[in-house]
Amino acid sequence: MGQVEAHSAPGAQHAADDRASEPALIEAVHVTAGYDNRREHTRLIALRDVSLQVRRGEFLAIVGPSGCGKTTFINLIAGFVKPIEGSVRVRGEEVTGPGADRAMVFQDYALLPWRTVERNIRFAMENRRGHVPKAEQAERAARALRLVGLTGFEKSYPHELSGGMRQRVGIARALVTEPEILLMDEPFGAVDAMTREAMQAELEKIIAETRQTVVFITHSIDEAILLADRIVVISKRPGTIREVIDVDLPRPRFDEQADVQRSPRFGEIRSHLWSLLADEALGAKQEVATR
Amino acid sequence: MTETIQGATRTNDQQNGQQIESIEVSRFARFKNVGITVVNLAVFFVIWELVARAEVINSLFFPRASDMFAALFNGFADGTIWPQLSHSLTNFLIGLAISAAIGIPVGLLMGASKIADLILSPYVWAMTSLPRVALIPLLILIMGFGNSMQLTIIVLSAVFPIMVNCMAGVKTVEPSLVRAGVVFGASRLQIYLKVILPYTLPFVISGVNQGIARGLVGMLIGELLGGGGNGLGFLLDRAGEQFDAPMLYATLILLAVMSVGLVQAMRWLEQRAAPWRDISRA
């Protein structure tokens, strides 16, 4: 994927070195966001006063209890939702809507069922914004399919594939546009445990190759630790940032020899995250009990 | 690398280590179902013939199958059936085409636009649930007896189920598919053409299917009660008045063949239009 590397900016390779000097790629400044409920004339606040910076080339995981506003945060970056207060900026510019620099991987895959795998991937290249010349589309699609290990399935329909394979198509579709930022909303939430682990290993490999900046939502503590450079823990609604944890485990983490999952450091981070999230989960329960 | 084992073709894809196996299905398998249907129908008509010959039921109400076939054959031979059949069929197809031409776009619009839905909904639902027969006196008053009145009742019968289905189709489009469209740079128009319309297509077809069923009822009541003096409904009416049971049954058989044929054609079209639908819901 020579082109991907070229596209994802020279800074990416050295992201670790000049973290301090380079401005953040994604920046949320005192963001409060929510949804209007028109029928009840109320507004549900999903996130309150969230400030966060995502560096170029970073893999950021967001964890938190259900309904804490994780998805709202990713939707803010994607440009689906506008903040009530504060602002979300990408490369210093205010996000006003979706853009070709940001691609998304959906939990339910969101593949067009009437299109073959190849044509689903082409969908990302044939629209008005981010249009890729026809001649180039086939080559790019083939490259993206090779990247996710789906060569040979070009002519298959999504319903003929397993959940894991469908999500690979979803990832290939997102990567084929060579976006700077990859937004992943619980991408492995709907696949079985075995496939999930294999997919995590594969995602690590893919991102090591394409060097995207990733914002990744997950329910799984282990998944967050295994994949992320930093983990943001969000409290229950209205979501605020509870803590940001640096994951200083060596990469590649899915290496048999390294066996990161059994390292003491992994255990430490895991139990720390667990205590944070258990607080939140128990807090939610107590609230229900006192009501 | 391809090897053939007892009719199954196994292909080893070296690159992925994937093994794909396809089993050859006999080419005659699909004729098996046709064969079963033919035998089934033959048995049905033989039993009919035997029961009628036993004269358990008055032959005035229940003629022999052979008499029914004779009436059918003679009817075509002496030209009593064909003009009526062709009149009904032409009327019905024109009516269905008009219904689709109005129903599909209006239904899609109602699905896509909240305002259109709000304004049109009460009328559409009232017309969908109102028994069609109730309109006959009014239509006769306005248009008199004849073709335009028969055509109108077909359209009024078929158009609303088509509309309602198209509307429902647009409303059930998965939001994440639309969001994927937005993320991957589709304009509003592109989202309509590439996401919403293909997703809605099976609903459109099932709407037309319901339109066919309702339209046939409309066609018959128009011909039976409208007194235009032509069509299969007229044939039924006349055969009844003349106590011509074989002809009555022959006409009913024709109607059954006509509706089954139309519904089957639509089913075929549905499978062509949305091969993914069947399997993904299974």
Coordinates of C-alpha atoms in Angstrom, one line a residue:
Chain A
M1 CA 0.0 0.0 0.0
G2 CA 2.6 2.5 -1.1
Q3 CA -0.1 5.1 -1.7
V4 CA -1.5 4.8 1.8
E5 CA 1.8 5.5 3.3
A6 CA 2.4 8.4 1.1
H7 CA -1.0 9.8 1.9
S8 CA -1.0 9.3 5.6
A9 CA 1.6 12.1 6.0
P10 CA 5.3 12.1 6.7
G11 CA 4.7 12.9 10.3
A12 CA 3.0 9.5 11.0
Q13 CA 6.2 7.5 11.1
H14 CA 7.7 9.7 13.7
A15 CA 4.6 10.3 15.6
A16 CA 6.1 9.0 18.8
D17 CA 9.1 11.2 18.5
D18 CA 7.6 14.6 18.1
R19 CA 4.4 14.2 20.0
A20 CA 5.0 17.3 22.0
S21 CA 5.8 19.6 19.1
E22 CA 3.1 18.5 16.6
P23 CA -0.4 20.0 17.0
A24 CA -3.1 17.5 17.6
L25 CA -4.9 15.9 14.6
I26 CA -8.2 15.8 16.4
E27 CA -9.1 18.1 19.1
A28 CA -12.2 18.4 21.2
V29 CA -12.5 21.6 23.2
H30 CA -15.0 21.7 26.1
V31 CA -17.5 19.7 24.1
T32 CA -21.0 19.3 25.3
A33 CA -23.3 17.3 23.0
G34 CA -26.7 15.6 23.1
Y35 CA -29.9 14.9 21.4
D36 CA -33.2 16.7 21.3
N37 CA -36.3 14.9 22.2
R38 CA -38.8 17.0 20.4
R39 CA -41.9 15.2 21.7
E40 CA -41.0 15.8 25.3
H41 CA -39.2 19.2 24.7
T42 CA -36.2 17.9 26.5
R43 CA -32.6 17.6 25.6
L44 CA -30.6 14.5 26.6
I45 CA -27.0 15.5 27.4
A46 CA -24.8 12.6 26.3
L47 CA -21.4 14.3 26.8
R48 CA -20.5 17.1 29.1
D49 CA -17.4 19.3 28.8
V50 CA -15.1 16.9 27.1
S51 CA -11.7 18.0 26.1
L52 CA -9.4 15.6 24.4
Q53 CA -6.6 15.6 21.8
V54 CA -5.8 12.8 19.5
R55 CA -2.3 12.8 18.0
R56 CA -1.5 11.9 14.4
G57 CA -0.9 8.2 14.0
E58 CA -2.3 7.4 17.4
F59 CA -4.6 4.5 18.2
L60 CA -7.1 5.8 20.8
A61 CA -9.6 3.5 22.4
I62 CA -12.7 4.8 24.2
V63 CA -14.3 2.7 26.9
G64 CA -17.2 3.3 29.2
P65 CA -20.5 2.0 30.4
S66 CA -23.4 1.6 27.9
G67 CA -25.1 4.8 27.0
C68 CA -22.2 7.0 28.2
G69 CA -21.8 8.9 25.0
K70 CA -19.0 7.0 23.4
T71 CA -20.9 6.8 20.1
T72 CA -21.8 10.5 20.4
F73 CA -18.1 11.3 20.6
I74 CA -17.3 9.3 17.4
N75 CA -20.3 10.9 15.7
L76 CA -19.0 14.3 16.6
I77 CA -15.7 13.6 14.9
A78 CA -17.5 12.0 11.9
G79 CA -19.6 15.2 11.6
F80 CA -23.0 13.6 12.1
V81 CA -23.7 15.4 15.3
K82 CA -22.9 19.0 16.1
P83 CA -21.8 20.0 19.6
I84 CA -24.1 22.1 21.7
E85 CA -21.2 23.9 23.3
G86 CA -17.5 23.8 22.5
S87 CA -15.9 22.6 19.3
V88 CA -14.4 19.6 17.5
R89 CA -11.5 20.3 15.2
V90 CA -9.6 18.2 12.8
R91 CA -6.2 19.6 11.7
G92 CA -7.3 22.8 13.5
E93 CA -10.4 23.2 11.4
E94 CA -13.9 23.0 12.9
V95 CA -15.8 19.9 11.8
T96 CA -18.9 20.9 10.0
G97 CA -19.9 17.6 8.4
P98 CA -18.5 14.3 7.1
G99 CA -15.4 14.5 5.0
A100 CA -13.1 12.3 2.9
D101 CA -10.4 12.5 5.5
R102 CA -12.5 10.5 8.0
A103 CA -13.9 7.0 7.3
M104 CA -16.0 4.9 9.5
V105 CA -16.4 1.2 10.3
F106 CA -19.8 0.3 11.7
Q107 CA -20.8 -2.2 14.3
D108 CA -23.4 -3.7 12.0
Y109 CA -21.1 -3.6 9.0
A110 CA -23.5 -1.4 7.0
L111 CA -22.7 -3.2 3.7
L112 CA -25.1 -2.9 0.8
P113 CA -26.6 -6.4 0.6
W114 CA -27.3 -6.1 -3.1
R115 CA -23.7 -5.4 -4.0
T116 CA -20.8 -7.8 -4.2
V117 CA -17.8 -7.4 -1.9
E118 CA -15.9 -5.6 -4.6
R119 CA -18.7 -3.3 -5.5
N120 CA -19.3 -2.5 -1.8
I121 CA -15.7 -1.4 -1.6
R122 CA -16.0 0.6 -4.8
F123 CA -19.0 2.4 -3.2
A124 CA -16.5 4.4 -1.1
M125 CA -14.8 5.6 -4.3
E126 CA -17.6 6.3 -6.7
N127 CA -19.6 9.1 -5.0
R128 CA -19.5 12.8 -5.4
R129 CA -17.1 13.5 -2.5
G130 CA -13.8 11.5 -2.6
H131 CA -14.4 10.3 -6.1
V132 CA -11.6 8.1 -7.5
P133 CA -11.1 7.8 -11.3
K134 CA -12.7 4.6 -12.7
A135 CA -9.4 3.2 -14.0
E136 CA -7.9 3.4 -10.5
Q137 CA -10.9 1.9 -8.6
A138 CA -10.3 -1.7 -9.5
E139 CA -6.7 -1.6 -8.6
R140 CA -7.3 0.1 -5.3
A141 CA -10.2 -2.3 -4.4
A142 CA -7.9 -5.2 -5.1
R143 CA -5.2 -3.8 -2.9
A144 CA -7.7 -3.1 0.0
L145 CA -9.0 -6.7 -0.3
R146 CA -5.5 -8.1 -0.2
L147 CA -4.8 -6.0 2.9
V148 CA -7.8 -7.5 4.8
G149 CA -7.1 -11.0 3.4
L150 CA -10.3 -11.3 1.3
T151 CA -8.7 -11.8 -2.2
G152 CA -10.8 -14.3 -4.0
F153 CA -14.1 -13.1 -2.5
E154 CA -14.6 -10.2 -4.9
K155 CA -17.8 -11.6 -6.4
S156 CA -19.3 -12.8 -3.1
Y157 CA -22.4 -11.1 -1.6
P158 CA -22.3 -10.1 2.1
H159 CA -24.9 -12.6 3.0
E160 CA -22.6 -15.4 1.8
L161 CA -19.9 -14.3 4.3
S162 CA -19.4 -14.8 8.0
G163 CA -19.6 -11.9 10.4
G164 CA -15.9 -11.6 10.6
M165 CA -15.5 -11.6 6.9
R166 CA -18.2 -9.0 6.5
Q167 CA -16.4 -6.7 8.9
R168 CA -13.2 -7.2 6.9
V169 CA -15.2 -5.8 3.9
G170 CA -16.2 -2.9 6.1
I171 CA -12.6 -2.2 7.1
A172 CA -11.5 -2.5 3.5
R173 CA -14.2 -0.1 2.4
A174 CA -13.0 2.4 5.0
L175 CA -9.3 2.0 4.1
V176 CA -9.7 2.2 0.3
T177 CA -10.4 5.9 0.5
E178 CA -7.1 6.3 2.3
P179 CA -8.5 8.5 5.1
E180 CA -6.3 10.1 7.7
I181 CA -8.7 9.1 10.4
L182 CA -10.4 5.7 10.9
L183 CA -13.4 5.8 13.2
M184 CA -14.5 2.4 14.5
D185 CA -17.7 2.1 16.5
E186 CA -17.5 -1.3 18.3
P187 CA -16.4 -2.9 15.0
F188 CA -16.0 -6.4 16.6
G189 CA -19.0 -6.2 18.9
A190 CA -21.1 -8.5 16.7
V191 CA -18.6 -11.2 15.9
D192 CA -17.9 -14.3 18.0
A193 CA -15.1 -14.4 20.6
M194 CA -12.6 -16.5 18.5
T195 CA -13.1 -14.4 15.4
R196 CA -12.8 -11.3 17.5
E197 CA -9.3 -12.1 18.7
A198 CA -8.2 -13.0 15.2
M199 CA -9.6 -9.7 13.9
Q200 CA -7.9 -7.7 16.6
A201 CA -4.5 -9.2 15.6
E202 CA -5.3 -8.5 12.0
L203 CA -6.3 -4.9 12.7
E204 CA -3.0 -4.3 14.5
K205 CA -1.1 -5.6 11.5
I206 CA -3.2 -3.5 9.1
I207 CA -2.8 -0.3 11.0
A208 CA 0.9 -0.9 11.4
E209 CA 1.0 -0.9 7.6
T210 CA -1.4 1.9 6.8
R211 CA -0.6 4.1 9.8
Q212 CA -4.1 5.6 10.2
T213 CA -5.1 7.6 13.2
V214 CA -7.7 5.4 14.8
V215 CA -10.5 6.3 17.2
F216 CA -11.9 3.0 18.4
I217 CA -15.0 2.4 20.6
T218 CA -15.2 -0.8 22.6
H219 CA -16.9 -2.5 25.5
S220 CA -14.1 -4.8 26.0
I221 CA -11.3 -3.8 28.4
D222 CA -8.9 -6.4 26.9
E223 CA -9.6 -5.2 23.4
A224 CA -8.8 -1.7 24.4
I225 CA -5.5 -2.6 26.1
L226 CA -4.4 -4.8 23.3
L227 CA -5.0 -2.3 20.5
A228 CA -4.7 1.2 21.9
D229 CA -1.9 3.6 22.5
R230 CA -4.1 5.5 24.9
I231 CA -7.4 4.6 26.5
V232 CA -10.0 7.2 27.4
V233 CA -12.4 6.1 30.2
I234 CA -15.7 7.9 30.0
S235 CA -18.1 8.1 33.0
K236 CA -21.8 7.2 32.8
R237 CA -24.2 9.7 31.3
P238 CA -23.7 12.6 31.0
G239 CA -20.3 11.4 29.9
T240 CA -17.2 13.1 31.1
I241 CA -13.6 11.9 30.8
R242 CA -12.8 9.9 33.9
E243 CA -9.2 9.2 33.1
V244 CA -6.8 8.8 30.2
I245 CA -4.5 5.9 30.4
D246 CA -1.3 5.4 28.5
V247 CA -0.8 1.9 27.3
D248 CA 3.0 1.5 27.3
L249 CA 3.0 -2.1 26.1
P250 CA 5.4 -3.0 23.3
R251 CA 4.2 -3.7 19.8
P252 CA 3.3 -5.9 18.1
R253 CA 1.1 -7.1 20.9
F254 CA -0.3 -10.1 19.1
D255 CA 3.1 -11.7 18.8
E256 CA 3.3 -15.2 20.1
Q257 CA 6.6 -14.7 21.8
A258 CA 5.9 -11.4 23.5
D259 CA 2.7 -12.9 25.0
V260 CA 1.6 -9.4 26.1
Q261 CA -1.7 -10.7 27.5
R262 CA 0.2 -12.5 30.3
S263 CA 2.7 -9.8 31.1
P264 CA 2.4 -8.2 34.5
R265 CA 1.9 -4.7 33.0
F266 CA -1.1 -5.9 31.0
G267 CA -2.5 -7.2 34.3
E268 CA -1.9 -3.9 36.1
I269 CA -3.6 -1.8 33.4
R270 CA -6.4 -4.3 33.2
S271 CA -7.2 -4.3 36.9
H272 CA -6.9 -0.5 37.0
L273 CA -9.4 -0.1 34.2
W274 CA -11.6 -2.7 35.7
S275 CA -11.8 -0.8 39.0
L276 CA -12.6 2.4 37.2
L277 CA -15.4 0.8 35.1
A278 CA -16.7 -1.3 38.0
D279 CA -17.2 2.0 39.9
E280 CA -19.2 3.3 37.0
A281 CA -21.3 0.2 36.6
L282 CA -22.0 0.0 40.3
G283 CA -22.7 3.7 40.5
A284 CA -25.3 3.2 37.8
K285 CA -26.9 0.4 39.8
Q286 CA -27.0 2.3 43.1
E287 CA -28.7 5.2 41.3
V288 CA -31.4 2.8 40.1
A289 CA -31.7 1.3 43.6
T290 CA -32.2 4.7 45.4
R291 CA -34.8 5.9 42.9
Chain B
M1 CA -6.0 -26.9 -8.7
T2 CA -9.2 -28.6 -9.4
E3 CA -10.2 -32.1 -8.7
T4 CA -13.5 -33.8 -9.3
I5 CA -14.8 -36.2 -6.7
Q6 CA -18.2 -37.8 -7.3
G7 CA -19.7 -34.8 -9.0
A8 CA -18.4 -32.3 -6.5
T9 CA -15.8 -29.8 -7.7
R10 CA -13.2 -28.8 -5.2
T11 CA -11.0 -25.9 -5.9
N12 CA -8.0 -25.2 -3.7
D13 CA -7.2 -21.5 -3.6
Q14 CA -3.5 -21.5 -2.9
Q15 CA -3.3 -17.9 -2.0
N16 CA -5.8 -18.0 0.9
G17 CA -5.8 -21.7 1.7
Q18 CA -9.5 -21.4 1.3
Q19 CA -11.3 -24.5 0.0
I20 CA -14.4 -23.9 -2.0
E21 CA -16.6 -26.8 -2.9
S22 CA -19.5 -26.7 -5.3
I23 CA -21.8 -29.5 -5.8
E24 CA -23.3 -30.1 -9.2
V25 CA -27.1 -30.3 -9.0
S26 CA -28.8 -32.4 -11.6
R27 CA -30.2 -30.4 -14.5
F28 CA -33.4 -32.3 -14.3
A29 CA -34.1 -31.4 -10.6
R30 CA -36.1 -28.4 -11.6
F31 CA -38.4 -30.4 -13.8
K32 CA -39.2 -32.6 -10.9
N33 CA -41.4 -29.9 -9.3
V34 CA -43.2 -29.3 -12.6
G35 CA -43.8 -33.0 -12.9
I36 CA -45.3 -33.2 -9.4
T37 CA -47.6 -30.3 -10.2
V38 CA -48.8 -31.9 -13.4
V39 CA -49.6 -35.2 -11.6
N40 CA -51.2 -33.3 -8.8
L41 CA -53.5 -31.4 -11.1
A42 CA -54.3 -34.5 -13.1
V43 CA -55.3 -36.3 -9.9
F44 CA -57.4 -33.4 -8.9
F45 CA -59.4 -33.3 -12.2
V46 CA -59.8 -37.1 -12.2
I47 CA -61.3 -37.0 -8.7
W48 CA -63.5 -34.1 -9.7
E49 CA -64.7 -36.2 -12.7
L50 CA -65.4 -39.2 -10.6
V51 CA -67.2 -37.3 -7.8
A52 CA -69.4 -35.6 -10.5
R53 CA -70.1 -38.9 -12.2
A54 CA -71.3 -40.4 -8.9
E55 CA -73.9 -37.6 -9.0
V56 CA -73.7 -37.0 -5.2
I57 CA -74.2 -33.3 -5.9
N58 CA -76.7 -31.9 -8.4
S59 CA -74.9 -31.5 -11.7
L60 CA -76.5 -28.1 -12.0
F61 CA -74.1 -26.9 -9.3
F62 CA -71.3 -29.3 -9.9
P63 CA -70.6 -30.3 -13.5
R64 CA -68.2 -33.0 -14.6
A65 CA -64.6 -31.9 -15.2
S66 CA -64.9 -33.1 -18.8
D67 CA -68.0 -30.9 -19.4
M68 CA -66.1 -28.0 -18.0
F69 CA -63.2 -28.6 -20.3
A70 CA -65.6 -29.0 -23.3
A71 CA -67.2 -25.7 -22.4
L72 CA -63.7 -24.1 -22.2
F73 CA -62.7 -25.5 -25.6
N74 CA -66.0 -24.6 -27.3
G75 CA -65.9 -21.2 -25.8
F76 CA -62.6 -20.5 -27.3
A77 CA -63.6 -22.2 -30.6
D78 CA -66.8 -20.2 -31.1
G79 CA -65.3 -17.0 -29.9
T80 CA -67.4 -16.4 -26.8
I81 CA -64.5 -16.5 -24.4
W82 CA -61.5 -14.8 -26.1
P83 CA -63.0 -11.3 -26.6
Q84 CA -64.1 -11.2 -23.0
L85 CA -60.7 -12.6 -21.7
S86 CA -58.8 -10.2 -23.8
H87 CA -61.0 -7.3 -22.7
S88 CA -60.4 -8.2 -19.0
L89 CA -56.7 -8.8 -19.4
T90 CA -56.1 -5.5 -21.3
N91 CA -58.2 -3.5 -18.9
F92 CA -56.4 -5.1 -16.0
L93 CA -52.9 -4.6 -17.3
I94 CA -53.6 -0.9 -18.2
G95 CA -55.1 -0.4 -14.8
L96 CA -52.1 -2.0 -13.1
A97 CA -49.7 0.1 -15.2
I98 CA -51.5 3.3 -14.2
S99 CA -51.6 2.2 -10.5
A100 CA -47.9 1.5 -10.6
A101 CA -47.1 4.8 -12.4
I102 CA -49.0 6.7 -9.7
G103 CA -48.5 4.5 -6.6
I104 CA -44.8 3.9 -6.8
P105 CA -43.6 7.6 -7.0
V106 CA -46.2 8.9 -4.5
G107 CA -45.4 6.0 -2.1
L108 CA -41.7 6.7 -2.3
L109 CA -42.3 10.4 -1.8
M110 CA -44.4 9.7 1.3
G111 CA -41.6 7.5 2.7
A112 CA -39.0 10.1 2.1
S113 CA -40.8 13.3 3.0
K114 CA -42.5 13.8 6.4
I115 CA -44.7 16.6 5.1
A116 CA -45.9 14.5 2.1
D117 CA -46.6 11.7 4.5
L118 CA -48.5 13.9 6.9
I119 CA -50.7 15.4 4.2
L120 CA -51.5 12.3 2.2
S121 CA -51.6 9.6 4.9
P122 CA -55.2 10.1 6.1
Y123 CA -56.5 9.8 2.5
V124 CA -54.3 6.9 1.6
W125 CA -55.2 4.9 4.7
A126 CA -58.9 5.7 4.3
M127 CA -58.8 4.5 0.7
T128 CA -56.8 1.4 1.5
S129 CA -59.2 0.2 4.1
L130 CA -62.5 1.3 2.4
P131 CA -64.2 -1.7 0.7
R132 CA -64.0 -1.1 -3.0
V133 CA -67.5 -2.2 -3.7
A134 CA -68.8 0.9 -1.8
L135 CA -67.5 3.1 -4.6
I136 CA -69.3 1.4 -7.4
P137 CA -72.6 3.4 -7.2
L138 CA -70.7 6.6 -7.1
L139 CA -68.5 5.6 -10.0
I140 CA -71.5 4.5 -12.0
L141 CA -73.1 7.9 -11.2
I142 CA -70.1 9.8 -12.4
M143 CA -69.0 7.7 -15.4
G144 CA -71.9 5.5 -16.3
F145 CA -71.5 1.9 -17.4
G146 CA -68.5 1.0 -19.4
N147 CA -64.8 0.9 -19.8
S148 CA -63.7 4.0 -18.0
M149 CA -65.6 3.0 -14.9
Q150 CA -64.2 -0.5 -14.9
L151 CA -60.7 0.9 -15.4
T152 CA -61.1 3.3 -12.6
I153 CA -62.2 0.7 -10.1
I154 CA -59.1 -1.4 -11.0
V155 CA -56.8 1.6 -10.4
L156 CA -58.6 2.5 -7.2
S157 CA -58.2 -1.0 -6.0
A158 CA -54.5 -1.5 -6.9
V159 CA -52.9 1.9 -6.4
F160 CA -53.2 2.1 -2.6
P161 CA -51.5 -1.2 -1.6
I162 CA -48.7 -0.2 -4.0
M163 CA -48.4 3.2 -2.4
V164 CA -48.5 1.9 1.2
N165 CA -45.8 -0.7 0.5
C166 CA -43.5 1.7 -1.2
M167 CA -43.8 4.1 1.7
A168 CA -43.1 1.3 4.2
G169 CA -40.1 0.3 2.2
V170 CA -38.5 3.7 2.3
K171 CA -39.2 3.9 6.1
T172 CA -37.5 0.6 6.8
V173 CA -34.2 1.5 5.2
E174 CA -31.5 0.7 7.8
P175 CA -30.2 4.0 9.2
S176 CA -26.6 2.7 9.2
L177 CA -26.8 2.2 5.5
V178 CA -27.7 5.8 5.0
R179 CA -25.0 6.9 7.3
A180 CA -22.5 4.8 5.4
G181 CA -23.7 6.6 2.3
V182 CA -23.0 10.0 4.1
V183 CA -19.6 8.9 5.4
F184 CA -18.5 7.7 2.0
G185 CA -19.3 10.9 0.2
A186 CA -22.7 10.2 -1.4
S187 CA -24.8 13.3 -2.2
R188 CA -28.5 13.3 -1.3
L189 CA -29.4 12.1 -4.8
Q190 CA -26.8 9.4 -4.7
I191 CA -28.1 8.1 -1.4
Y192 CA -31.6 7.9 -2.9
L193 CA -30.4 6.2 -6.0
K194 CA -27.8 3.9 -4.6
V195 CA -29.1 3.1 -1.1
I196 CA -32.8 3.8 -0.6
L197 CA -34.1 2.7 -4.0
P198 CA -32.4 -0.6 -4.2
Y199 CA -33.3 -1.3 -0.6
T200 CA -37.0 -0.4 -1.3
L201 CA -37.2 -2.5 -4.6
P202 CA -38.5 -5.7 -2.9
F203 CA -41.1 -3.7 -1.1
V204 CA -42.2 -2.1 -4.4
I205 CA -42.5 -5.5 -5.9
S206 CA -44.5 -6.9 -3.0
G207 CA -46.7 -3.8 -3.3
V208 CA -47.4 -4.5 -6.9
N209 CA -48.1 -8.1 -5.9
Q210 CA -50.8 -6.9 -3.5
G211 CA -51.9 -4.5 -6.2
I212 CA -52.5 -7.4 -8.5
A213 CA -54.6 -9.3 -6.0
R214 CA -56.7 -6.3 -5.1
G215 CA -56.8 -5.1 -8.7
L216 CA -58.3 -8.5 -9.8
V217 CA -61.1 -8.1 -7.2
G218 CA -61.6 -4.6 -8.5
M219 CA -61.8 -5.8 -12.1
L220 CA -64.4 -8.4 -11.2
I221 CA -66.7 -6.2 -9.2
G222 CA -66.5 -3.6 -12.0
E223 CA -67.5 -6.2 -14.5
L224 CA -70.1 -7.9 -12.4
L225 CA -71.8 -4.8 -10.9
G226 CA -70.9 -2.3 -13.5
G227 CA -73.0 -4.0 -16.2
G228 CA -70.7 -3.1 -19.0
G229 CA -71.6 -6.2 -20.9
N230 CA -68.0 -7.5 -21.4
G231 CA -65.1 -9.1 -19.6
L232 CA -64.8 -12.3 -17.6
G233 CA -67.1 -10.9 -14.9
F234 CA -69.8 -10.5 -17.6
L235 CA -69.1 -14.1 -18.7
L236 CA -69.6 -15.3 -15.1
D237 CA -72.8 -13.3 -14.7
R238 CA -74.3 -14.6 -17.9
A239 CA -73.3 -18.2 -17.3
G240 CA -75.0 -18.0 -13.9
E241 CA -78.2 -16.6 -15.3
Q242 CA -78.3 -19.3 -17.9
F243 CA -77.6 -22.1 -15.4
D244 CA -74.6 -22.9 -17.5
A245 CA -72.5 -24.6 -14.8
P246 CA -69.7 -25.9 -17.1
M247 CA -69.1 -22.4 -18.5
L248 CA -69.3 -20.9 -14.9
Y249 CA -66.6 -23.3 -13.8
A250 CA -64.5 -22.8 -17.0
T251 CA -64.5 -19.0 -16.3
L252 CA -63.4 -19.5 -12.7
I253 CA -60.6 -21.7 -13.9
L254 CA -59.5 -19.0 -16.3
L255 CA -59.5 -16.4 -13.6
A256 CA -57.5 -18.7 -11.3
V257 CA -55.0 -19.3 -14.1
M258 CA -54.8 -15.6 -14.8
S259 CA -54.1 -14.6 -11.2
V260 CA -51.7 -17.4 -10.5
G261 CA -49.8 -16.5 -13.7
L262 CA -49.5 -12.9 -12.8
V263 CA -48.4 -13.6 -9.2
Q264 CA -45.8 -16.1 -10.4
A265 CA -44.5 -13.6 -12.9
M266 CA -44.0 -11.1 -10.1
R267 CA -42.3 -13.7 -7.9
W268 CA -39.9 -14.4 -10.7
L269 CA -39.3 -10.7 -11.0
E270 CA -38.8 -10.4 -7.2
Q271 CA -36.1 -13.1 -7.2
R272 CA -34.4 -11.4 -10.1
A273 CA -34.6 -8.0 -8.4
A274 CA -33.4 -8.9 -5.0
P275 CA -31.6 -12.2 -4.9
W276 CA -30.0 -11.2 -1.6
R277 CA -33.4 -10.8 0.2
D278 CA -34.4 -14.4 0.3
I279 CA -31.2 -15.8 1.6
S280 CA -30.4 -13.0 4.1
R281 CA -33.7 -13.5 5.8
A282 CA -33.5 -17.2 5.9

